[in-house]
XYZ file of C-alpha atoms in Angstrom:
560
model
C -12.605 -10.640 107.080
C -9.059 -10.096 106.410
C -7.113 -13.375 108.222
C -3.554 -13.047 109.342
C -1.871 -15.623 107.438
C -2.898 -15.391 103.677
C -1.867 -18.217 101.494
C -2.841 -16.144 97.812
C -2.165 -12.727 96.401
C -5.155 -10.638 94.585
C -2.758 -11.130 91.448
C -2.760 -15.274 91.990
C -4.229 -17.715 89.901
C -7.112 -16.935 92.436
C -8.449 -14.138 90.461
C -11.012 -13.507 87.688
C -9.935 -11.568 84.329
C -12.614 -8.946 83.529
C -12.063 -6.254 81.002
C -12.881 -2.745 81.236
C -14.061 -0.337 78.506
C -10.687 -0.293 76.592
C -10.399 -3.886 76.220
C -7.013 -4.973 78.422
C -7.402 -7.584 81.226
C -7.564 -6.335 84.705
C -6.501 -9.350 87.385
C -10.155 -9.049 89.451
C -10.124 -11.159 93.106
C -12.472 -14.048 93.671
C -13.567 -13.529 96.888
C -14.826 -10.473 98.370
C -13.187 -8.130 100.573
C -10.369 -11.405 101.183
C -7.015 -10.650 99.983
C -3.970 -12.943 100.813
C -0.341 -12.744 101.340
C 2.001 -15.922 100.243
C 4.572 -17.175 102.317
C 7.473 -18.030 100.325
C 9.052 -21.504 100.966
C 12.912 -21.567 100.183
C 13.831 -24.555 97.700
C 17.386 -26.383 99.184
C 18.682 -25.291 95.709
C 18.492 -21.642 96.675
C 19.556 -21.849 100.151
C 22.603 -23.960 99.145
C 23.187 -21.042 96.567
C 22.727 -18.805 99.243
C 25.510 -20.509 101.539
C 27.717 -20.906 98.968
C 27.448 -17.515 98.058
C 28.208 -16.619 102.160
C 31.229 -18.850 102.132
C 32.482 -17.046 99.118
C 32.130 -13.855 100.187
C 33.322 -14.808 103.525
C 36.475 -16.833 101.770
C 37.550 -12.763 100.163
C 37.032 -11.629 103.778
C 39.269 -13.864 104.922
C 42.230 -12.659 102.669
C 42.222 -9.353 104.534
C 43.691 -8.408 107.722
C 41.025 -7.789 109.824
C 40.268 -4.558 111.900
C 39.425 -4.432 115.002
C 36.418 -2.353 116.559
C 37.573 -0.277 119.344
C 35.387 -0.706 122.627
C 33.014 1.780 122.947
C 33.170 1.884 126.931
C 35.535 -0.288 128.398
C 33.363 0.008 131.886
C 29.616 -0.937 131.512
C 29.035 1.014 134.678
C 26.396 3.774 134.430
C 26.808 7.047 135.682
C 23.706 8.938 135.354
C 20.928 6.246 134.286
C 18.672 9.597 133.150
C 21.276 10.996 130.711
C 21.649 8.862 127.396
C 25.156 8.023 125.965
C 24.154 8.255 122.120
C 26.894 9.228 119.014
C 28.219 12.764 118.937
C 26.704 14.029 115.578
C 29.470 16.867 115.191
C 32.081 15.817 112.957
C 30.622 11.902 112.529
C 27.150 12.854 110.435
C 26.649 10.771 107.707
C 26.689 12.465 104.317
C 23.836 12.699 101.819
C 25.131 9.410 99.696
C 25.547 7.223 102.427
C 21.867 8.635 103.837
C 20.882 7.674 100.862
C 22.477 4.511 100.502
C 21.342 3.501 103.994
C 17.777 4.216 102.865
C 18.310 1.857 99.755
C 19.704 -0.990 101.612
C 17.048 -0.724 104.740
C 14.111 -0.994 101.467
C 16.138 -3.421 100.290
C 16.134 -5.724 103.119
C 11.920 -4.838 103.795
C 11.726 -6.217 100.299
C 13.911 -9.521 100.463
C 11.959 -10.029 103.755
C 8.093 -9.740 102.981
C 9.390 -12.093 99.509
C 10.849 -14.586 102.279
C 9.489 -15.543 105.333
C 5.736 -15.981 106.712
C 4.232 -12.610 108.446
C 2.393 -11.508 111.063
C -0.542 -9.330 109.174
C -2.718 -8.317 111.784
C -3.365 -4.806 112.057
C -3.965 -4.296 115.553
C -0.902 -6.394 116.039
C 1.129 -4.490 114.056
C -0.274 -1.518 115.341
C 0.886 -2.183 118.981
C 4.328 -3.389 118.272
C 4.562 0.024 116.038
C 3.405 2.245 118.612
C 5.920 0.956 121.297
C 8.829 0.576 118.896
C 8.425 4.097 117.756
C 7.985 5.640 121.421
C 11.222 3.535 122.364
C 13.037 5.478 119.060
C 11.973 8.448 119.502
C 14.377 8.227 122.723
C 17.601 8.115 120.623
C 16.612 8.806 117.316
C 15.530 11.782 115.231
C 14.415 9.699 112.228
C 11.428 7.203 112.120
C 11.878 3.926 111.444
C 12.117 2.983 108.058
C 9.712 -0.358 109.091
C 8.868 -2.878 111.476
C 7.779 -6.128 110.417
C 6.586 -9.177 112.642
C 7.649 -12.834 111.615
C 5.389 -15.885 112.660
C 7.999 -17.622 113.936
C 8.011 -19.299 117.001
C 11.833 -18.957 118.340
C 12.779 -15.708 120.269
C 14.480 -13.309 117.567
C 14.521 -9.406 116.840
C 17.032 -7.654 114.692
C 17.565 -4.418 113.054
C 19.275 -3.276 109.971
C 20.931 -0.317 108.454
C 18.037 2.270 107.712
C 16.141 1.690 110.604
C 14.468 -1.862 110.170
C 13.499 -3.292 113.177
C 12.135 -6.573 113.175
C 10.465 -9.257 115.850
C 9.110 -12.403 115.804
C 5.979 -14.180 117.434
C 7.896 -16.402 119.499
C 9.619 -13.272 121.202
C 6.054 -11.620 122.242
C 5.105 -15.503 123.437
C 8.311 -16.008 125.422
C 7.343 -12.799 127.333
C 5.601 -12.004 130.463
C 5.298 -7.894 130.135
C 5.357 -5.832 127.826
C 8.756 -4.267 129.531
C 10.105 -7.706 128.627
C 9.182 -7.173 125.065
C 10.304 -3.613 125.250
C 13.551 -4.669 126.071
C 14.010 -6.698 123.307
C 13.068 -3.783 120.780
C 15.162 -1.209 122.632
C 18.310 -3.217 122.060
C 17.500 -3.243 118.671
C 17.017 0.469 118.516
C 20.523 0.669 120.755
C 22.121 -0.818 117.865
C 20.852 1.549 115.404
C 21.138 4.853 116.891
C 24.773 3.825 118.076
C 25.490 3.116 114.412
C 27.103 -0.461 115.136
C 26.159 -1.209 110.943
C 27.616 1.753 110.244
C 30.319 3.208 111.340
C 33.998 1.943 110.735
C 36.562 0.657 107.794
C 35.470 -0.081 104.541
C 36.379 -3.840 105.731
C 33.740 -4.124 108.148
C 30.821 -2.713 105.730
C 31.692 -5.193 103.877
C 31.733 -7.841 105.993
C 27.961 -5.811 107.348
C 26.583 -6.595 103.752
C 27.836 -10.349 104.297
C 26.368 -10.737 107.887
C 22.833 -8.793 106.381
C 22.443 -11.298 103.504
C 23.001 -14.362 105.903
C 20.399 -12.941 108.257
C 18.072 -12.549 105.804
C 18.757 -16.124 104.247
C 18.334 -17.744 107.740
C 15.245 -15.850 108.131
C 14.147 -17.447 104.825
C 15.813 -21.083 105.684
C 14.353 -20.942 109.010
C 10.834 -21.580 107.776
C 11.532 -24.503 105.455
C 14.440 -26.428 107.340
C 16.331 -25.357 110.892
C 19.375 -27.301 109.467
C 19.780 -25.373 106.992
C 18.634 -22.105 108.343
C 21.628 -23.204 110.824
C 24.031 -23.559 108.494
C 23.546 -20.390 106.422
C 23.339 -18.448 110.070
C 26.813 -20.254 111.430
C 28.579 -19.859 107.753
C 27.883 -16.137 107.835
C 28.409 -15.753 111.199
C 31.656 -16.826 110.962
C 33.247 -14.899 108.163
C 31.443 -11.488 110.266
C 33.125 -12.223 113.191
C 36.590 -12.920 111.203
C 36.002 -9.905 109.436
C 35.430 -8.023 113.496
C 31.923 -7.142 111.968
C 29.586 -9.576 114.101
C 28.132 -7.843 117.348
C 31.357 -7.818 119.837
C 30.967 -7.825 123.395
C 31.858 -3.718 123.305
C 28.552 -3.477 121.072
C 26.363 -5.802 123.062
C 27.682 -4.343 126.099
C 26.578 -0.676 124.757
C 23.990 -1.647 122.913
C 22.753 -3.511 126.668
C 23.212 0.020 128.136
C 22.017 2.515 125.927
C 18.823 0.046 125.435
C 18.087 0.225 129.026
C 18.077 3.698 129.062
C 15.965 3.896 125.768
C 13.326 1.973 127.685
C 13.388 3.710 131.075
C 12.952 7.035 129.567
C 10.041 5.964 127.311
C 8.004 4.626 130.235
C 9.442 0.980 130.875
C 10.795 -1.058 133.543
C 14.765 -1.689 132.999
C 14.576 -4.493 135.425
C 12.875 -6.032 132.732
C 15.848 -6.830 130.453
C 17.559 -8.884 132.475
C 14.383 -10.937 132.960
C 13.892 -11.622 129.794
C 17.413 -12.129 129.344
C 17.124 -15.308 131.848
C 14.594 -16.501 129.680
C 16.259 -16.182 126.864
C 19.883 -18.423 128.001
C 17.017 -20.742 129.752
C 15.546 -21.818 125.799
C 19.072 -21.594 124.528
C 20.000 -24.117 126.848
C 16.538 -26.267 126.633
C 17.261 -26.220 122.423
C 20.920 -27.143 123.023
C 19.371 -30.405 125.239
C 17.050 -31.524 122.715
C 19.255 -30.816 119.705
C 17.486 -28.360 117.990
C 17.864 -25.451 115.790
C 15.953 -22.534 116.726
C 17.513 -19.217 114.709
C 17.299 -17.112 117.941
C 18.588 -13.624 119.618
C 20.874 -15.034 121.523
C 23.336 -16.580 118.355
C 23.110 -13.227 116.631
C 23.474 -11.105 119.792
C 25.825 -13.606 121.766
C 24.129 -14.131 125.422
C 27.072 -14.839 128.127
C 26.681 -15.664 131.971
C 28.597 -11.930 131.672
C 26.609 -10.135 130.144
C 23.477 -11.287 131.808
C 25.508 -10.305 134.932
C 26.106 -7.158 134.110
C 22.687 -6.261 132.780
C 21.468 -7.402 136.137
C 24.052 -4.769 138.203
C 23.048 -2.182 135.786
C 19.629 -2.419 136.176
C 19.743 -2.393 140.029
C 20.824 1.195 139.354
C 17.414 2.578 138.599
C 14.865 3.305 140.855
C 12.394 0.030 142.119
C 8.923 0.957 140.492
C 5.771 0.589 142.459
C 3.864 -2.375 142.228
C 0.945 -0.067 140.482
C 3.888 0.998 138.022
C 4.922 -2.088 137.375
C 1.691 -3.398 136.425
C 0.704 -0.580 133.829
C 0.979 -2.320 131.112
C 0.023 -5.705 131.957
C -3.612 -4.767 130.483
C -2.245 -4.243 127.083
C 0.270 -7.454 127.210
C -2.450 -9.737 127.850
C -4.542 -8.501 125.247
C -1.389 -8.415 122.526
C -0.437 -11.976 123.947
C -3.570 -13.863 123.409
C -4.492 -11.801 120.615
C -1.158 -13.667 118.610
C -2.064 -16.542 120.065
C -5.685 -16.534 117.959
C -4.016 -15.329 114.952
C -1.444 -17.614 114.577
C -3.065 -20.492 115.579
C -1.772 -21.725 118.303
C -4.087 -21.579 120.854
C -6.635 -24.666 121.123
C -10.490 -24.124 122.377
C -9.735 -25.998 125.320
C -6.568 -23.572 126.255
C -8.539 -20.311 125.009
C -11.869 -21.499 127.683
C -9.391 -22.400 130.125
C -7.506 -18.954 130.141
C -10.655 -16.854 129.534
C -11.876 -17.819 133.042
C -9.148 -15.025 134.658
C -8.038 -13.139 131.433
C -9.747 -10.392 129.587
C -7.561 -11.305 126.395
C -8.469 -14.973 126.212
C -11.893 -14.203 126.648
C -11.669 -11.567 123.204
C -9.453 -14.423 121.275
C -11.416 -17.206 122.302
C -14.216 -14.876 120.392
C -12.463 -14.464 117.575
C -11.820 -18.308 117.526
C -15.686 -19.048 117.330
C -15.629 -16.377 114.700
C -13.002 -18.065 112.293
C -14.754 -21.231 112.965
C -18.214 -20.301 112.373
C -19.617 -20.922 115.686
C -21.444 -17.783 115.697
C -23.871 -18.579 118.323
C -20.949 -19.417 120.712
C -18.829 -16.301 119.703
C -22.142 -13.901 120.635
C -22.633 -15.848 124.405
C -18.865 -14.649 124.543
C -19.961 -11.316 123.497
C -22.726 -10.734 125.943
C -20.345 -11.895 128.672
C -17.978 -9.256 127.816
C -21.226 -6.418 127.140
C -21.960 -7.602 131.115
C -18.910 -6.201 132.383
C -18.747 -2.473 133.791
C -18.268 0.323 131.561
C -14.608 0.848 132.608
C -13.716 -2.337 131.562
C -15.192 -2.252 128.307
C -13.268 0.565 127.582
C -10.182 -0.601 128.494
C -10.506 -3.069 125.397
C -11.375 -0.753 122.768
C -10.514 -0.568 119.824
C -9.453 -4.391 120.084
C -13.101 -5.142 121.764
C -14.735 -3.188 118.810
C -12.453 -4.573 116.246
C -12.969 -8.483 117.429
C -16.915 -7.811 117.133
C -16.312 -6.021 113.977
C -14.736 -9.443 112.850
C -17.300 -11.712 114.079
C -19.930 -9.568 111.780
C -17.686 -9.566 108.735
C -17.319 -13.512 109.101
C -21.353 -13.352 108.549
C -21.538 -10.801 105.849
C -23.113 -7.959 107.654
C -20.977 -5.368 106.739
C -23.134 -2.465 106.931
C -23.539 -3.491 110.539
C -19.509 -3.922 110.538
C -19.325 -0.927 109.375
C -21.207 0.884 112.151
C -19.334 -0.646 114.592
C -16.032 0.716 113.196
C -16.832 4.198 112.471
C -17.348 4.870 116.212
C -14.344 4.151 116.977
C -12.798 5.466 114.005
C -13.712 8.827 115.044
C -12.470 8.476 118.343
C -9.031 7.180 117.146
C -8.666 8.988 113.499
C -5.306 8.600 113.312
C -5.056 4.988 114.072
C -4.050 2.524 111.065
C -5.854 -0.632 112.315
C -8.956 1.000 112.291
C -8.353 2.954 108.976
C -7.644 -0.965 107.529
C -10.745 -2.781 108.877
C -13.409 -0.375 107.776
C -11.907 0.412 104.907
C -12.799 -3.368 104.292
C -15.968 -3.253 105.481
C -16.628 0.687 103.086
C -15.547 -1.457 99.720
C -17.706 -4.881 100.763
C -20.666 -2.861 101.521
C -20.014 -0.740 97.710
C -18.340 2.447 99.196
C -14.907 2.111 97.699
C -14.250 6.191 97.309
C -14.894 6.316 101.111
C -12.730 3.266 101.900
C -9.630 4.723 99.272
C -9.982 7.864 101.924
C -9.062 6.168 104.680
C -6.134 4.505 103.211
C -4.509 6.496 101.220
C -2.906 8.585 103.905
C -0.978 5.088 105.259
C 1.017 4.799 102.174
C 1.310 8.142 102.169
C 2.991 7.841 105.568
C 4.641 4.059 105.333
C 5.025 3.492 100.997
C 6.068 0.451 102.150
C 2.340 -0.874 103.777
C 1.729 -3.772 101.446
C -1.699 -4.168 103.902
C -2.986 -0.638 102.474
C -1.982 -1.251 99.146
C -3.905 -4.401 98.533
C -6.799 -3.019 100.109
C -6.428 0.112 97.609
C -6.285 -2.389 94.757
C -9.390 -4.157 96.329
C -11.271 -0.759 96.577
C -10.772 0.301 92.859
C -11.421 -2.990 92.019
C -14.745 -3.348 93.329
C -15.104 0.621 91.871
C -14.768 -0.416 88.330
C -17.006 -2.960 88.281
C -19.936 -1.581 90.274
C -19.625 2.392 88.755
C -21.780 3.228 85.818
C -19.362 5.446 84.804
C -17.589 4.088 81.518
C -14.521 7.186 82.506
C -14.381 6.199 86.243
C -14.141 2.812 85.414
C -11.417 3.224 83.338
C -9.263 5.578 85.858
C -9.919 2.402 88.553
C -8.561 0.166 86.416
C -5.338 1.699 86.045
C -5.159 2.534 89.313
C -5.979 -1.263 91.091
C -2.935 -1.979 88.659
C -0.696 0.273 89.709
C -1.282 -0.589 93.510
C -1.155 -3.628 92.662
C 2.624 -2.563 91.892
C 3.462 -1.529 94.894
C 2.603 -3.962 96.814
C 4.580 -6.731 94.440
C 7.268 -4.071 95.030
C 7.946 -4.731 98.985
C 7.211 -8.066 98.211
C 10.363 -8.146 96.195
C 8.564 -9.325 92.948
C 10.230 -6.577 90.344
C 9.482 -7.945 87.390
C 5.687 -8.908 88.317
C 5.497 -4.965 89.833
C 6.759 -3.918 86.246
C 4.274 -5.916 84.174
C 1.622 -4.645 86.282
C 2.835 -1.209 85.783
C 3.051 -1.187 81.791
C -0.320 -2.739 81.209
C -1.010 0.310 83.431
C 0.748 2.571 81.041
C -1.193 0.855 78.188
C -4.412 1.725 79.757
C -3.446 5.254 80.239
C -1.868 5.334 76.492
C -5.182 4.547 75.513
C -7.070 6.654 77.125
C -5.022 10.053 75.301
C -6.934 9.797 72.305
C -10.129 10.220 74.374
C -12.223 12.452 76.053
C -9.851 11.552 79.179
C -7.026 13.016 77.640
C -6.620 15.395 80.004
C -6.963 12.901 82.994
C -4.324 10.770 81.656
C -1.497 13.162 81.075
C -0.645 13.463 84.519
C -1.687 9.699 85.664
C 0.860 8.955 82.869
C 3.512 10.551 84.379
C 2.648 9.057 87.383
C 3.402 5.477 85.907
C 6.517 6.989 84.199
C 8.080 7.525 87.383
C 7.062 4.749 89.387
C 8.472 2.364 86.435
C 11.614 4.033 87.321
C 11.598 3.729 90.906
C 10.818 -0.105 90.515
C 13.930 -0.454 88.229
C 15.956 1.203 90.653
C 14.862 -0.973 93.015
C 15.290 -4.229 90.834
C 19.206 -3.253 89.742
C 20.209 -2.284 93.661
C 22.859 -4.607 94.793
C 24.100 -4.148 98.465
C-alpha cells in the first residue's frame, strides 16, 4: 500500500542494484509496490542564506521610488452578484514571452516546493481538492491550473502563484466545517490569479513579485523545521513587498474577496461561507498571538482586518439564502475528505476515530484504514461488515473512497489479486478518475501485470507532467517488468525507461542534477543498445532522452 507520508525515494539508499543484459546498474526498490517521498528539512544555514538573500534583495528595492497600485474598485459593493468582474483581455493579453515566462516560473515554484516542504500524497485526497479547485477556475479562467499541491501542515494557509499554482494546506481543510468554507479559501486564490494581481504592473513591482515568491516559498520550507525562523524569512520579505507596493493591498484583497465570492457561487457554493471561515480564521490569529506562536498562516500573507471581514459579511448578504437541503449538499463529501486527512496524517487517535465513527460515515472509513496501517486486520473487517450492513444508497454514496479504503486493507495483507478485483469495478465506472488509475495500477505491477498498470498511468503524465505520484509508479512498473520478463530486449527497453521516469520525478522534486545522472545512464543504455538487434528501437528512445536532457537543463539554469 502506498502511505501518504513517505520518508525514502525508489532512488534512496533503500534500493537494490541489479543489472540488466548490457551490464549498467539499474537503482531496483526494496520493497514491493512501496515507494516513498522525502520531506526535506531546511538546515538554519540555508534559511539564514535565504533571509539574507530577502533582505538584500529587499535593501535594492528599497533604493527605488515605489509605485503605487491603483485600486481596482474603490467601492466593494456588488452590483449584479451573477455577472463576474474579471480583466478585460482586449488590449491587456499577455504576450507569448511573458506566457511563457509565467509557465517557467509557476514549474519553477512546483519544483522548489515538492524539494521543500512535507506533502499530502494521497490520491483520493488530491483528487477531491483537484476536482473542486478546477470547477472553481473554470469560473474565471480559460487555462487549467498549472498544479495544486497539498502541504501537511497544520496552520490555515493557501496561496497561488504566477502560472496558476494553487496551493493548500491540511490545517486549512481541518479548520473547516464545509466544504463551502474550504471553497472559499481556494476561490480567493483563484481571484488572485485570474485578476492578474502577480502580474500586471511596473517592472518595480515584478520585481518586488519575484522577492515576495522566493520568501513564500522559503517560509514554506522554514515552517517545517523552525516557526521562528519560518517567521522571520515571511516578515523580512514581507516587508520589502509591501515597500516595494507589491504585497496584497487592501484594493487586491478587497477584489480578490469579491471576485472569489462570485467564483464560488457560480460553481455551486455557498458565499455565506467566506465570511465564516473568515471568523475562524482572525479567531486562530488571535489564539496564536495569545500563546506566542508562529503559525505561517493566510491571514499574514492575505492581511485579515475587522474591515474586511465586515465587508465580506455585507457582500455576502447580497446573494440569495440557500435552503437548508442546499446548504447541506456537500456535507457528505466534507466529512469523508475531513476524516479521511485526519487518518493520513496521523492525527487522529483510536479513541477519537471510535468516538466519531458512532455518528459519522467518514470516521467509521478512517477508523478502517487505521486498523489497516496498524495491522489489526480482524478489527478493520468487523468495521467492514458494519459498513456492508448499511443500505445500498449509502454504500454508494462512499464509493470510490469505500472501495478504495477496502482496497487498502487487502494490499496491507498482500492479496493483491483480490485488491485488484476490487478496483477494477470501480475503475470502469470512473475511467477517468486519477485515484483509481494510481491504486490499481499498484495493485496490476504487485500482482506481475506491469504493461497493464503502465496503461493506466501513462495518460496522467500525459495530462499533469508534473505528477511525481504517476511517475514513480511508472518507474515501479518497468521495474518489476525487467526483472520478471523473459525477454532479454524487453528487459532492456524497461530499464531505460524506469530510469528515465525516474527523471522526471527527481525533476519536480527539484533534484536537477540527480534527474540528469539518471537520464545519461539512460542514454548509455540506449547507446548500447545501437549496435544491436534493437537498433531500430533505440533511435527514437534516443531522441527521446536527447530532449528531455535538455528540458532538465533548462529547468536547472532558470532563475526567476
Amino acid at each position: 500500500m502506498y502511505h501518504a507520508h513517505r520518508t525514502k525515494r525508489p532512488d534512496s539508499n533503500n534500493s537494490l542494484v541489479a543489472k540488466n543484459s548490457v551490464g549498467l546498474p539499474l537503482m531496483l526498490s526494496k520493497q514491493k509496490g512501496k515507494r516513498h517521498f522525502m520531506s526535506v528539512a531546511l538546515p538554519n544555514s540555508i534559511k539564514v542564506g535565504l533571509s539574507m538573500m530577502l533582505l538584500a534583495m529587499a535593501s535594492g528595492a528599497y533604493s527605488r521610488e515605489s509605485q503605487m497600485l491603483p485600486l481596482a474598485d474603490s467601492s466593494w459593493q456588488v452590483t449584479d452578484p451573477q455577472t463576474l468582474d474579471l480583466p478585460n483581455l482586449r488590449g491587456q493579453g499577455l504576450s507569448f514571452a511573458e506566457q511563457y515566462q509565467n509557465k517557467m516560473l509557476g514549474e519553477w515554484s512546483l519544483q522548489n516546493i515538492n524539494g521543500r516542504v512535507r506533502m499530502e500524497h494521497d490520491p483520493w485526497v488530491q483528487e477531491t481538492i483537484k476536482d473542486m479547485t478546477w470547477r472553481l477556475n473554470a469560473q474565471a479562467r480559460q487555462q487549467a491550473p498549472l498544479g495544486v499541491v497539498i502541504i501537511d501542515n497544520p496552520s490555515i494557509n493557501a496561496f497561488a502563484a504566477p502560472g496558476g499554482v494553487i496551493g493548500i494546506n491540511t490545517g486549512t481543510i481541518l479548520s473547516a466545517s464545509s466544504m463551502d468554507e474550504l471553497a472559499s479559501v481556494v476561490a480567493h486564490e483563484v481571484a488572485h490569479i485570474s485578476q492578474r494581481h502577480y502580474e500586471s504592473g511596473a517592472d518595480e513591482r515584478k520585481k518586488a513579485l519575484l522577492m515576495q515568491l522566493g520568501g513564500m516559498l522559503a517560509a514554506i520550507a522554514a515552517s517545517a523545521v523552525d516557526g521562528d525562523a519560518a517567521a522571520a524569512v515571511m516578515m523580512g520579505s514581507q516587508t520589502a513587498s509591501m515597500n516595494s507596493s507589491m504585497a496584497f493591498s487592501r484594493s487586491n484583497e478587497r477584489e480578490a474577496d469579491r471576485v472569489g465570492m462570485q467564483i464560488m457561487t457560480q460553481a455551486g457554493y455557498d458565499p455565506r461561507a467566506m465570511p465564516r471561515f473568515f471568523a475562524t480564521m482572525n479567531q486562530q490569529s488571535q489564539l496564536n498571538q495569545v500563546e506566542n506562536q508562529f503559525l505561517p498562516s493566510f491571514v499574514r500573507s492575505h492581511p485579515l482586518s475587522n474591515e474586511r471581514l465586515s465587508e465580506s459579511q455585507s457582500r455576502a448578504q447580497q446573494y440569495p439564502t440557500l435552503s437548508l437541503s442546499q446548504q447541506q449538499r456537500h456535507q457528505a463529501l466534507f466529512d469523508l475528505l475531513y476524516w479521511r486527512v485526519q487518518a493520513t496524517g496521523k492525527h487522529a487517535s483510536e479513541v477519537t476515530l471510535t468516538t466519531a465513527a458512532k455518528n459519522s460515515l467518514g470516521a467509521k472509513l478512517a477508523l478502517m484504514h487505521w486498523y489497516g496501517e496498524q495491522q489489526r486486520f480482524t478489527d478493520a473487517n468487523k468495521v467492514l461488515a458494519e459498513i456492508n450492513a448499511l443500505s445500498s444508497t449509502q454504500r454508494q454514496s462512499l464509493e470510490p473512497l469505500l472501495s478504495i479504503t477496502h482496497s487498502q486493507l487487502l494490499s496491507e495483507q498482500g492479496k493483491w489479486q483480490q485488491t485488484v478485483d476490487v478496483l477494477e469495478s470501480q475503475q470502469r465506472l470512473y475511467p477517468e478518475r486519477r485515484d483509481l488509475r494510481l491504486y490499481l495500477a499498484e495493485a496490476l505491477t504487485n500482482s506481475n501485470q506491469p504493461i497493464k498498470a503502465q496503461a493506466l498511468l501513462k495518460p496522467l503524465t500525459e495530462q499533469q507532467p508534473s505528477d511525481r505520484y504517476a511517475w514513480q509508479s511508472l518507474q515501479l512498473a518497468n521495474e518489476k517488468l525487467a526483472k520478471t520478463t523473459t525477454s532479454p530486449q524487453l528487459a532492456n527497453i524497461a530499464t531505460i525507461n524506469a530510469l528515465r521516469y525516474r527523471s522526471y520525478d527527481q525533476l519536480w522534486n527539484g533534484r536537477y542534477e540527480s534527474a540528469l545522472t539518471s537520464l545519461t545512464q539512460a542514454k548509455q543504455l540506449t547507446e548500447n543498445l545501437q549496435t544491436t538487434d534493437q537498433a531500430n528501437s533505440a533511435r527514437p528512445l534516443l531522441a527521446n532522452i536527447n530532449a528531455e536532457l535538455k528540458a532538465i537543463k533548462t529547468a536547472q539554469d532558470f532563475k526567476p
